[in-house]
Amino acid sequence: MASITMDNLGKVYAGDVRAVTGVSIDIADGEMIVLVGPSGCGKSTLLRMVAGLETITEGTLRIGDRVVNRLEPAERDIAMVFQNYALYPHMTVYNNLAYGLKNRRMARAEIDRRVTEAAEMLQIGAFLDRKPRQLSGGQRQRVAMGRALVREPAAFLFDEPLSNLDAKLRVQMRVEIRQLQKRLATTSLYVTHDQLEALTLADRLVVLNGGRIEQIGTPMEVYARPATTFVAGFIGSPAMNMLPADWLRGVVAADALSHLPTGADLIGLRPEDMSLAPASDGGLTLEARLMLLEPAGAESHLHVKFDGMDEMFVVRLPHVPQVDEGSRLAFSLAREALHPFDAKTGLRL
Amino acid sequence: MQTKRMTFPSSWLPYALLAPQVIVTLIFFIWPASQALYQSFLRQDIFGLRTEFVWFDNFERLLADPLYLNSLKVTAVFSVGTTVLSMSLALLFAVMVNRMIRSRDGYTTFLVWPYAVAPAIAGVLWWFIFNPAIGIAPYVLQGLGYDWNHRSSSTDAMLLVIIAAAWKQISYNFLFFLAGLQSIPQSLLEAAAIDGASRTKRFWTIVFPLLSPVTFFLMVVNVVYAMFDTFGVIHATTEGGPAQATNILVYKVYRDGFVNLNLGSSAAQSVILMAIVVVLTVIQFRFIERRVNY
């Protein structure tokens, strides 16, 4: 077990293509950090740099107190779970788990003990004699986890391990990964593009965009106070509405926005921060026409056009209201629900 | 099992569509093959005046003939030698080319070229290179203290035909190995690297086992090639000599039949060859279908 320290890490490919720029993250011992961002944001590259599968072109990487920039993957004492599991198709599950231990010339009895223990923990004991192709997707996922577990490494690296599973299994495995990680208290770095996975798994999450860090924080911090318009749009589903401040000033009482800092010309508003009830004391009221109602079981998404705006915005209600499409509605929200941004820099004010 | 039935507007059309293939097979395989089979039961005097039906006598004589048994042995050495040499070199080249990024296509093109050369031309090429009088290879070998002469040394002759036959086949094997290597997911090798396997160990524990379907397929193809497709190579280099040292089965069929005019024995030999092809084909189809999925 160890901490991981990334100091100003950068990756430039041949031909001057920048993938990662100036990434500094301190991962404490036993912490689970999730790297999240859209496709091509450099999150997988960053993970592979930590694993040693990509060379590090800038900055220093420490695992524990060793600088590992130039070490081979095998010497870094990490284990990785791949997106496609990367199980050795010609080996039995047992040998898949034991391969890394055999390569390290571990005693047979110790290999046996560790494999049995990991198999029991992951409930794959019954499949040890099978080949990977005889397993279901979820079982393969467990074997891939087992291969990481038996090594008892300083850190786990996960590269979108759940993206090949169906929705139900994904939720189940997500819970198991989190429980396992908490029990073993192994430092973990987890890459995903799924913001729900990121929010639920992370001790702290790192939002990446264009190879740079947009924000680091606990899931609730990032959700409650997105540092940039990018984070605001990326974390939370449906995404945060972005209202022009000028328009907002025209439709609410003059002093209603007095608490916002000067220069805030873009106002973020989460779909779930609005409700159908009339505004109580100090709150704001926005009037809109309902264009489309999407019931989604426990909740509903209302696509609305606010008066004086051409774009559609989304309101999320924790129930399905009895209203007709095309009707006019009034939404109320608290003054604190507004997130002020600078439209030019994209930064929170 | 239900099969799809095709309905034709007239009853002769399906036969007409099948006809070209059937006619080709009849004329170029069934007819000569049955001729050979019939001929293998006959014995003629050398002027072709008298023909006698001798049942299996030709086969019995063959299997008791030390020259034929020698030819079997020579064929075995030659096929195994050619297969091992061409496959191991091809695998080496494929692994090396697979590591390249930008120059990969260029090297692949050059490595495939020899396959376009006809066996006889390849034979002549190597005949010149290894010619004891004017060849470059014996000259170099002499500098190293080895006196190369494939006209008197049976070992040299065997080496020469193996090299000449393998050279052409390397291209073919190379292409298959390269395709096989490229179909191995990169992440498997990365996982093995993280699992602490060195480059060599990764090759022997991950890459080589995953290539086994390709290797097996090529093994059968190469044995078939070496046994049946190398007439031109032998004919252009050693003509089966010296002292029958490179007289492989296919070449012996030709020598005994068309040079020595022992048609009955030659036909019997070709029937045995046919049986070997059948067995190899069965092995190929049986095992390949089973072993493609590991």
XYZ file of C-alpha atoms in Angstrom:
643
model
C 0.000 0.000 0.000
C 1.231 3.415 -0.872
C 0.366 6.940 -1.825
C 0.648 8.118 -5.426
C 1.971 11.585 -6.177
C 1.656 13.112 -9.606
C 3.659 16.282 -9.987
C 2.971 18.305 -13.112
C 2.594 15.207 -15.301
C 2.392 15.749 -19.027
C 2.301 13.602 -22.144
C 3.335 14.762 -25.578
C 3.203 12.237 -28.407
C 5.510 12.299 -31.405
C 4.398 15.017 -33.775
C 3.747 17.433 -30.902
C 0.330 16.041 -30.032
C -0.527 16.959 -26.448
C -2.602 14.439 -24.520
C -2.051 15.470 -20.906
C -0.898 18.800 -19.484
C 0.274 19.778 -16.008
C -1.599 17.204 -13.946
C -0.824 17.269 -10.220
C -2.760 14.971 -7.926
C -1.843 13.653 -4.484
C -3.518 10.359 -3.792
C -3.395 9.432 -0.124
C -2.748 5.876 1.019
C -5.969 3.891 0.715
C -7.841 6.591 -1.127
C -10.021 5.967 -4.174
C -9.629 8.603 -6.842
C -11.826 8.618 -9.919
C -10.683 10.281 -13.129
C -13.717 11.353 -15.092
C -14.155 13.213 -18.340
C -15.459 12.903 -21.889
C -13.797 10.724 -24.563
C -10.376 11.980 -25.515
C -9.857 14.031 -22.357
C -6.636 12.161 -21.540
C -7.921 10.171 -18.585
C -6.922 6.789 -19.949
C -3.558 8.145 -21.076
C -2.951 9.432 -17.572
C -3.840 6.062 -16.064
C -1.561 4.277 -18.510
C 1.239 6.659 -17.600
C 0.820 5.652 -13.977
C 0.782 1.979 -15.016
C 3.948 2.389 -17.062
C 2.296 1.494 -20.363
C 2.902 5.011 -21.691
C 6.118 6.902 -21.168
C 5.965 10.040 -19.063
C 7.260 12.989 -21.061
C 6.897 15.692 -18.382
C 6.788 15.846 -14.593
C 7.443 13.246 -11.917
C 5.393 10.328 -10.669
C 5.924 8.818 -7.249
C 4.403 5.620 -5.913
C 5.165 5.472 -2.206
C 8.426 7.390 -1.936
C 9.968 6.015 -5.134
C 10.110 8.033 -8.319
C 8.825 5.523 -10.880
C 8.995 7.555 -14.105
C 11.449 5.186 -15.739
C 10.449 1.885 -14.115
C 8.870 -0.956 -16.077
C 5.186 -1.680 -15.320
C 6.164 -4.829 -13.426
C 8.492 -2.894 -11.127
C 5.883 -0.340 -10.088
C 3.957 -2.738 -7.849
C 0.583 -1.869 -9.338
C -2.225 -4.018 -10.720
C -4.584 -3.009 -13.468
C -8.095 -4.021 -14.490
C -8.632 -3.489 -18.207
C -11.764 -2.402 -20.000
C -11.875 -5.616 -22.051
C -10.585 -7.564 -18.998
C -7.539 -8.796 -20.999
C -7.836 -12.305 -19.579
C -5.401 -14.806 -21.068
C -7.792 -16.853 -23.227
C -5.668 -20.007 -23.299
C -5.286 -20.261 -19.523
C -7.750 -21.459 -16.924
C -9.088 -18.981 -14.416
C -6.676 -20.389 -11.846
C -3.707 -19.814 -14.117
C -4.960 -16.370 -15.049
C -4.834 -15.456 -11.374
C -1.575 -17.274 -10.705
C 0.334 -15.969 -13.755
C 1.595 -12.779 -12.126
C 2.608 -14.655 -8.984
C 4.446 -17.375 -10.904
C 6.352 -14.705 -12.795
C 7.503 -13.379 -9.441
C 8.702 -16.854 -8.453
C 6.389 -17.143 -5.491
C 6.184 -20.475 -3.671
C 3.441 -22.798 -4.942
C 1.721 -23.040 -1.572
C 1.562 -19.259 -1.265
C 0.183 -18.920 -4.811
C -2.441 -21.508 -3.994
C -3.414 -19.752 -0.784
C -3.760 -16.352 -2.436
C -5.705 -17.612 -5.449
C -8.109 -19.545 -3.256
C -8.591 -16.558 -0.994
C -9.244 -14.152 -3.883
C -11.540 -16.628 -5.602
C -13.556 -16.984 -2.421
C -13.767 -13.228 -1.947
C -15.035 -12.773 -5.515
C -17.192 -15.931 -5.580
C -15.391 -17.417 -8.554
C -14.136 -20.499 -6.709
C -16.387 -22.756 -8.804
C -14.859 -21.568 -12.085
C -11.166 -21.987 -11.368
C -10.816 -24.803 -13.909
C -12.651 -23.006 -16.690
C -11.294 -20.977 -19.558
C -12.378 -17.320 -19.852
C -14.585 -17.991 -22.886
C -16.741 -20.284 -20.745
C -17.595 -17.416 -18.404
C -20.252 -14.716 -18.565
C -19.337 -11.047 -18.749
C -19.808 -10.530 -15.029
C -17.717 -13.572 -14.152
C -14.916 -12.411 -16.448
C -15.022 -9.056 -14.719
C -14.556 -10.822 -11.385
C -11.630 -12.832 -12.700
C -10.021 -9.618 -13.924
C -10.493 -8.181 -10.434
C -9.118 -11.356 -8.912
C -5.986 -11.113 -11.003
C -5.399 -7.676 -9.516
C -6.276 -8.784 -5.973
C -3.931 -11.766 -5.697
C -0.956 -9.577 -6.390
C -1.655 -7.519 -3.235
C -0.214 -4.476 -5.007
C 0.513 -0.984 -3.743
C -2.252 0.382 -5.942
C -5.139 -0.722 -8.151
C -5.668 0.914 -11.511
C -9.072 0.543 -13.159
C -9.573 1.454 -16.815
C -13.350 1.726 -17.353
C -13.816 -1.795 -15.981
C -17.613 -1.704 -16.021
C -18.305 -0.292 -19.458
C -18.727 -3.715 -21.086
C -21.405 -4.864 -18.638
C -25.149 -4.422 -18.916
C -26.806 -1.765 -16.779
C -27.963 -4.025 -13.951
C -24.670 -5.853 -13.582
C -22.823 -2.561 -13.730
C -24.607 -1.265 -10.645
C -23.974 -4.522 -8.800
C -20.264 -4.625 -9.675
C -19.916 -0.946 -8.813
C -21.124 -1.658 -5.310
C -18.839 -4.669 -5.002
C -15.782 -2.792 -6.206
C -16.450 -0.039 -3.685
C -16.982 -2.493 -0.801
C -13.871 -4.436 -1.728
C -11.774 -1.319 -2.020
C -12.964 -0.064 1.366
C -12.278 -3.407 3.002
C -8.786 -3.779 1.549
C -8.047 -0.046 1.823
C -5.844 -0.193 -1.260
C -4.977 3.023 -3.037
C -6.991 3.088 -6.252
C -7.141 5.110 -9.409
C -10.306 4.564 -11.422
C -11.055 5.899 -14.893
C -14.581 6.290 -16.198
C -16.611 8.489 -18.505
C -19.770 7.730 -16.561
C -20.430 10.546 -14.116
C -22.765 8.439 -11.966
C -20.008 5.835 -11.503
C -17.604 8.648 -10.672
C -19.892 10.216 -8.072
C -20.722 6.945 -6.334
C -17.259 5.387 -6.246
C -14.922 8.232 -5.515
C -13.428 9.461 -2.296
C -12.366 12.354 -4.450
C -12.949 12.800 -8.122
C -10.852 14.537 -10.723
C -12.663 16.060 -13.685
C -10.455 16.188 -16.774
C -11.029 18.073 -19.989
C -8.656 18.465 -22.908
C -5.824 16.873 -20.935
C -6.086 19.328 -18.050
C -7.636 19.119 -14.605
C -10.850 21.125 -14.358
C -11.576 20.351 -10.717
C -10.529 18.041 -7.885
C -12.841 17.457 -4.958
C -15.155 15.094 -3.138
C -18.171 14.125 -5.230
C -20.491 16.390 -3.253
C -18.117 19.342 -3.453
C -17.844 18.990 -7.200
C -21.582 18.609 -7.506
C -22.478 21.473 -5.207
C -19.836 23.924 -6.365
C -18.642 23.124 -9.903
C -15.491 25.154 -10.499
C -16.048 25.708 -14.212
C -18.885 25.698 -16.706
C -17.419 22.461 -18.118
C -17.730 20.671 -14.780
C -21.187 22.149 -14.321
C -22.263 20.686 -17.641
C -20.519 17.338 -17.153
C -21.416 16.370 -13.595
C -25.131 15.960 -12.947
C -27.826 14.475 -15.135
C -29.697 16.099 -16.783
C -26.947 18.700 -17.168
C -27.058 22.051 -15.444
C -29.007 24.789 -17.269
C -26.957 27.824 -18.238
C -28.990 31.035 -18.218
C -27.695 34.414 -19.464
C -27.581 36.794 -16.488
C -28.982 39.667 -18.559
C -32.126 37.763 -19.339
C -32.502 36.634 -15.722
C -32.251 40.214 -14.425
C -35.097 41.181 -16.735
C -37.574 38.610 -15.443
C -37.015 38.641 -11.665
C -37.268 41.317 -9.008
C -34.444 43.859 -9.150
C -32.846 42.938 -5.821
C -33.255 39.153 -6.237
C -29.801 38.753 -7.797
C -27.970 41.181 -5.548
C -26.120 38.350 -3.801
C -24.331 37.302 -7.006
C -20.784 38.622 -7.535
C -20.230 41.312 -10.137
C -19.173 40.069 -13.547
C -21.332 36.959 -13.329
C -22.840 36.905 -16.804
C -23.767 33.225 -16.952
C -25.939 31.663 -14.272
C -26.038 27.920 -13.732
C -29.210 26.332 -12.458
C -29.590 22.621 -11.778
C -32.781 21.042 -13.168
C -33.604 19.572 -9.745
C -33.346 22.952 -7.968
C -36.651 24.114 -9.428
C -40.110 23.142 -8.244
C -43.690 23.710 -9.353
C -44.835 25.268 -6.065
C -45.161 29.088 -5.952
C -42.135 30.921 -4.632
C -42.015 31.333 -0.896
C -40.298 34.219 0.852
C -37.052 35.318 -0.800
C -37.338 32.851 -3.650
C -37.506 33.537 -7.355
C -40.238 32.631 -9.807
C -39.657 31.824 -13.483
C -42.495 31.440 -15.953
C -42.267 29.031 -18.828
C -44.188 27.067 -21.425
C -43.986 23.270 -21.173
C -42.808 21.866 -24.502
C -42.284 18.216 -23.597
C -42.927 16.093 -20.531
C -40.752 13.007 -20.054
C -42.000 10.766 -17.260
C -39.198 8.544 -15.964
C -40.848 6.492 -13.256
C -39.870 8.021 -9.940
C -39.113 11.368 -11.508
C -39.919 13.422 -14.589
C -38.026 15.747 -16.893
C -39.838 18.831 -18.123
C -38.420 20.495 -21.239
C -39.532 24.101 -21.060
C -39.085 27.421 -22.816
C -38.712 30.332 -20.417
C -40.433 33.549 -21.470
C -38.205 35.553 -23.760
C -35.827 32.613 -24.524
C -35.672 30.447 -27.634
C -33.628 27.610 -26.128
C -35.166 24.763 -24.180
C -34.190 24.102 -20.582
C -34.790 21.122 -18.354
C -36.560 20.926 -15.024
C -36.380 17.735 -13.022
C -39.199 16.989 -10.598
C -39.281 14.150 -8.077
C -42.771 13.159 -9.291
C -44.787 13.194 -12.509
C -47.015 16.307 -12.464
C -50.514 16.336 -13.960
C -49.915 19.060 -16.537
C -50.486 19.272 -20.285
C -47.796 19.924 -22.836
C -48.144 23.461 -24.142
C -49.473 24.806 -20.853
C -47.823 27.674 -18.961
C -46.125 26.861 -15.667
C -44.427 28.839 -12.907
C -41.289 27.421 -11.298
C -39.814 28.568 -8.030
C -36.237 28.306 -6.885
C -34.096 29.417 -3.981
C -31.637 32.277 -4.473
C -28.816 30.008 -3.270
C -29.452 27.569 -6.117
C -27.867 29.925 -8.658
C -24.269 29.222 -9.708
C -22.505 32.346 -10.997
C -19.961 31.929 -13.836
C -17.854 34.192 -15.994
C -18.884 33.351 -19.550
C -15.498 34.330 -21.022
C -13.185 32.317 -18.756
C -15.726 29.653 -17.833
C -14.696 29.996 -14.185
C -16.973 30.107 -11.176
C -17.094 33.472 -9.465
C -32.092 -29.761 -39.745
C -33.927 -27.530 -42.124
C -32.167 -26.480 -45.301
C -33.100 -23.717 -47.640
C -34.511 -25.018 -50.871
C -33.895 -23.140 -54.047
C -36.415 -23.485 -56.830
C -35.188 -23.249 -60.406
C -37.432 -22.369 -63.353
C -36.255 -25.424 -65.311
C -34.812 -28.746 -64.237
C -31.608 -28.599 -66.338
C -30.445 -25.195 -65.049
C -28.916 -26.392 -61.731
C -27.012 -29.106 -63.608
C -25.781 -26.572 -66.137
C -24.566 -24.298 -63.347
C -22.704 -27.154 -61.695
C -21.323 -28.492 -64.971
C -18.106 -26.421 -65.306
C -16.836 -27.470 -61.886
C -17.865 -31.074 -62.377
C -16.279 -31.251 -65.837
C -13.015 -29.749 -64.612
C -12.890 -32.200 -61.705
C -13.714 -35.115 -63.960
C -11.137 -34.314 -66.623
C -8.301 -33.133 -64.409
C -8.763 -35.260 -61.323
C -11.127 -38.216 -61.508
C -10.023 -39.425 -64.942
C -6.222 -39.242 -64.378
C -6.607 -40.520 -60.827
C -8.561 -43.563 -61.963
C -6.068 -44.098 -64.787
C -3.278 -44.065 -62.224
C -5.188 -46.431 -59.995
C -5.774 -48.817 -62.911
C -2.189 -48.464 -64.116
C -0.883 -49.306 -60.670
C -2.297 -52.820 -61.074
C -0.568 -53.334 -64.432
C 2.919 -54.245 -65.504
C 4.282 -53.474 -68.989
C 7.422 -54.561 -70.775
C 9.656 -51.653 -71.745
C 8.441 -51.494 -75.349
C 4.810 -51.343 -74.274
C 3.916 -54.438 -76.260
C 2.629 -56.615 -73.487
C 0.570 -55.595 -70.468
C -0.155 -57.874 -67.575
C -2.615 -57.442 -64.727
C -0.659 -58.068 -61.522
C -3.002 -57.027 -58.695
C -1.016 -55.522 -55.787
C 2.328 -56.763 -56.943
C 3.588 -53.251 -57.767
C 2.802 -52.095 -54.222
C 4.397 -55.129 -52.650
C 7.595 -54.605 -54.620
C 7.665 -50.914 -53.773
C 7.383 -51.438 -50.044
C 10.179 -53.997 -50.198
C 12.381 -51.740 -52.341
C 15.204 -50.110 -50.323
C 15.309 -47.244 -52.847
C 11.654 -46.462 -52.212
C 12.076 -46.676 -48.454
C 15.062 -44.361 -48.788
C 12.914 -41.947 -50.762
C 10.320 -42.013 -47.948
C 13.029 -41.158 -45.444
C 14.446 -38.417 -47.669
C 10.963 -36.969 -48.077
C 10.434 -36.966 -44.315
C 13.745 -35.175 -43.664
C 13.089 -32.733 -46.479
C 9.514 -31.866 -45.397
C 10.371 -31.487 -41.745
C 13.481 -29.452 -42.589
C 11.641 -27.176 -44.998
C 8.706 -26.709 -42.629
C 10.822 -25.958 -39.574
C 13.185 -23.613 -41.425
C 10.521 -21.653 -43.279
C 8.180 -21.406 -40.294
C 10.767 -20.379 -37.750
C 12.268 -17.726 -40.020
C 8.805 -16.484 -40.973
C 7.813 -16.221 -37.309
C 11.000 -14.340 -36.520
C 10.379 -11.875 -39.367
C 6.722 -11.472 -38.432
C 7.576 -10.683 -34.805
C 10.171 -8.158 -35.906
C 7.936 -6.480 -38.488
C 5.061 -6.418 -36.022
C 7.175 -4.265 -33.740
C 7.638 -1.623 -36.412
C 5.154 1.150 -36.844
C 5.818 3.259 -39.893
C 7.991 0.979 -41.999
C 5.748 -2.057 -41.479
C 4.002 -1.991 -44.857
C 7.240 -1.545 -46.774
C 8.906 -4.537 -45.141
C 5.786 -6.647 -45.543
C 5.750 -5.963 -49.295
C 9.405 -6.927 -49.701
C 9.034 -10.062 -47.599
C 6.065 -11.228 -49.655
C 7.777 -10.881 -53.026
C 9.548 -14.277 -53.121
C 6.141 -15.939 -53.084
C 5.538 -14.659 -56.608
C 8.613 -16.520 -57.890
C 7.926 -19.865 -59.577
C 9.482 -22.912 -57.833
C 11.674 -23.708 -60.842
C 13.017 -20.138 -60.961
C 13.671 -20.266 -57.227
C 15.529 -23.521 -57.803
C 17.701 -21.980 -60.546
C 18.375 -18.940 -58.359
C 19.673 -21.089 -55.519
C 21.456 -23.379 -57.970
C 23.485 -20.346 -59.074
C 24.072 -19.068 -55.567
C 25.310 -22.473 -54.377
C 26.980 -23.604 -57.586
C 30.292 -25.170 -56.466
C 32.117 -23.673 -59.467
C 30.677 -20.166 -59.848
C 28.376 -19.634 -56.825
C 28.912 -16.953 -54.209
C 27.880 -19.120 -51.248
C 30.514 -21.875 -51.692
C 33.102 -19.112 -52.147
C 32.143 -17.545 -48.829
C 31.899 -20.947 -47.135
C 35.332 -21.875 -48.396
C 36.674 -18.724 -46.732
C 35.137 -20.057 -43.522
C 36.814 -23.406 -44.053
C 33.844 -25.398 -45.357
C 34.135 -27.124 -48.691
C 30.622 -26.943 -50.148
C 29.720 -29.340 -52.912
C 26.130 -30.455 -53.257
C 27.081 -32.625 -56.240
C 29.080 -34.993 -54.129
C 27.886 -34.436 -50.559
C 24.386 -35.683 -49.820
C 24.171 -33.445 -46.741
C 24.999 -30.371 -48.792
C 22.474 -31.395 -51.418
C 19.742 -31.833 -48.833
C 20.587 -28.476 -47.255
C 20.441 -26.822 -50.663
C 16.995 -28.139 -51.571
C 15.677 -27.348 -48.082
C 16.942 -23.763 -48.301
C 15.603 -23.309 -51.830
C 12.202 -24.769 -50.972
C 11.894 -22.943 -47.634
C 12.886 -19.548 -49.058
C 9.743 -19.289 -51.162
C 7.475 -20.488 -48.400
C 8.730 -17.956 -45.863
C 6.641 -15.242 -47.522
C 3.451 -17.216 -47.197
C 4.108 -18.180 -43.584
C 5.161 -14.653 -42.768
C 1.845 -13.196 -43.903
C -0.152 -15.627 -41.795
C 2.019 -15.135 -38.729
C 1.838 -11.353 -39.076
C -1.947 -11.478 -39.317
C -2.007 -13.813 -36.323
C 0.195 -11.497 -34.282
C -1.922 -8.500 -35.136
C -5.062 -10.243 -33.984
C -3.656 -10.670 -30.470
C -5.101 -7.815 -28.395
C -2.450 -5.370 -27.207
C -4.059 -5.295 -23.772
C -3.140 -8.966 -23.203
C 0.528 -8.139 -23.601
C 0.137 -5.090 -21.404
C -1.569 -7.162 -18.734
C 1.281 -9.680 -18.944
C 3.829 -6.880 -18.671
C 2.130 -5.626 -15.509
C 2.038 -9.240 -14.321
C 5.821 -9.195 -14.383
C 6.559 -11.208 -17.533
C 9.660 -10.242 -19.466
C 9.524 -9.714 -23.230
C 10.752 -13.250 -23.928
C 8.433 -14.750 -21.363
C 5.483 -12.827 -22.804
C 6.269 -14.282 -26.201
C 6.456 -17.887 -25.049
C 3.598 -17.836 -22.525
C 1.103 -15.528 -24.254
C 1.896 -14.875 -27.915
C 3.068 -18.321 -28.970
C 0.144 -20.251 -27.418
C -2.316 -17.787 -28.960
C -0.673 -18.307 -32.348
C -1.044 -22.081 -32.105
C -4.046 -22.316 -34.476
C -2.059 -20.401 -37.110
C 1.049 -22.477 -36.433
C -0.842 -25.712 -36.800
C -2.520 -24.619 -39.993
C 0.808 -23.544 -41.480
C 2.453 -26.769 -40.411
C 0.003 -28.820 -42.462
C 0.187 -26.445 -45.425
C 3.989 -26.483 -45.357
C 4.255 -30.253 -45.150
C 1.869 -30.525 -48.090
C 3.911 -27.926 -49.974
C 7.219 -29.643 -49.262
C 5.898 -33.045 -50.247
C 4.006 -32.193 -53.408
C 4.832 -28.716 -54.633
C 8.616 -28.813 -54.747
C 9.139 -30.787 -57.933
C 10.436 -27.672 -59.687
C 12.912 -26.888 -56.924
C 14.395 -30.405 -56.973
C 14.404 -30.592 -60.742
C 16.249 -27.287 -61.104
C 18.849 -27.906 -58.398
C 19.838 -31.527 -57.730
C 17.575 -33.695 -59.899
C 17.224 -36.046 -56.946
C 20.945 -36.654 -56.546
C 23.599 -37.235 -55.537
C 22.984 -40.970 -55.127
C 19.229 -40.478 -54.517
C 19.975 -38.200 -51.543
C 17.280 -35.694 -52.525
C 15.004 -38.018 -54.467
C 11.726 -37.171 -52.752
C 8.570 -39.160 -53.473
C 7.122 -36.754 -56.031
C 10.394 -36.593 -57.921
C 10.747 -40.371 -57.846
C 7.304 -40.734 -59.425
C 8.516 -38.641 -62.330
C 11.933 -40.364 -62.617
C 10.551 -43.904 -62.473
C 7.634 -43.195 -64.794
C 8.835 -40.765 -67.410
C 12.598 -41.327 -67.388
C 12.877 -45.008 -66.517
C 9.481 -45.872 -68.060
C 8.443 -48.173 -65.222
C 4.817 -47.018 -65.503
C 3.261 -49.576 -63.176
C 5.543 -48.774 -60.272
C 5.253 -45.036 -60.924
C 1.447 -45.283 -60.884
C 1.547 -47.250 -57.647
C 3.744 -44.535 -56.103
C 1.322 -41.815 -57.164
C -1.562 -43.747 -55.630
C 0.345 -43.859 -52.325
C 0.957 -40.115 -52.597
C -2.730 -39.574 -53.172
C -3.500 -41.501 -49.990
C -1.038 -39.305 -48.055
C -2.709 -36.143 -49.377
C -6.098 -37.448 -48.334
C -4.847 -38.155 -44.806
C -3.201 -34.711 -44.505
C -6.345 -32.998 -45.753
C -8.501 -34.831 -43.254
C -6.112 -33.882 -40.441
C -6.159 -30.275 -41.556
C -9.934 -29.963 -41.640
C -10.554 -31.990 -38.488
C -8.073 -30.241 -36.256
C -8.258 -26.728 -37.575
C -11.970 -26.499 -36.995
C -11.497 -27.696 -33.458
C -8.427 -25.703 -32.548
C -9.252 -22.271 -33.910
C -11.078 -21.486 -30.681
C -8.849 -22.048 -27.762
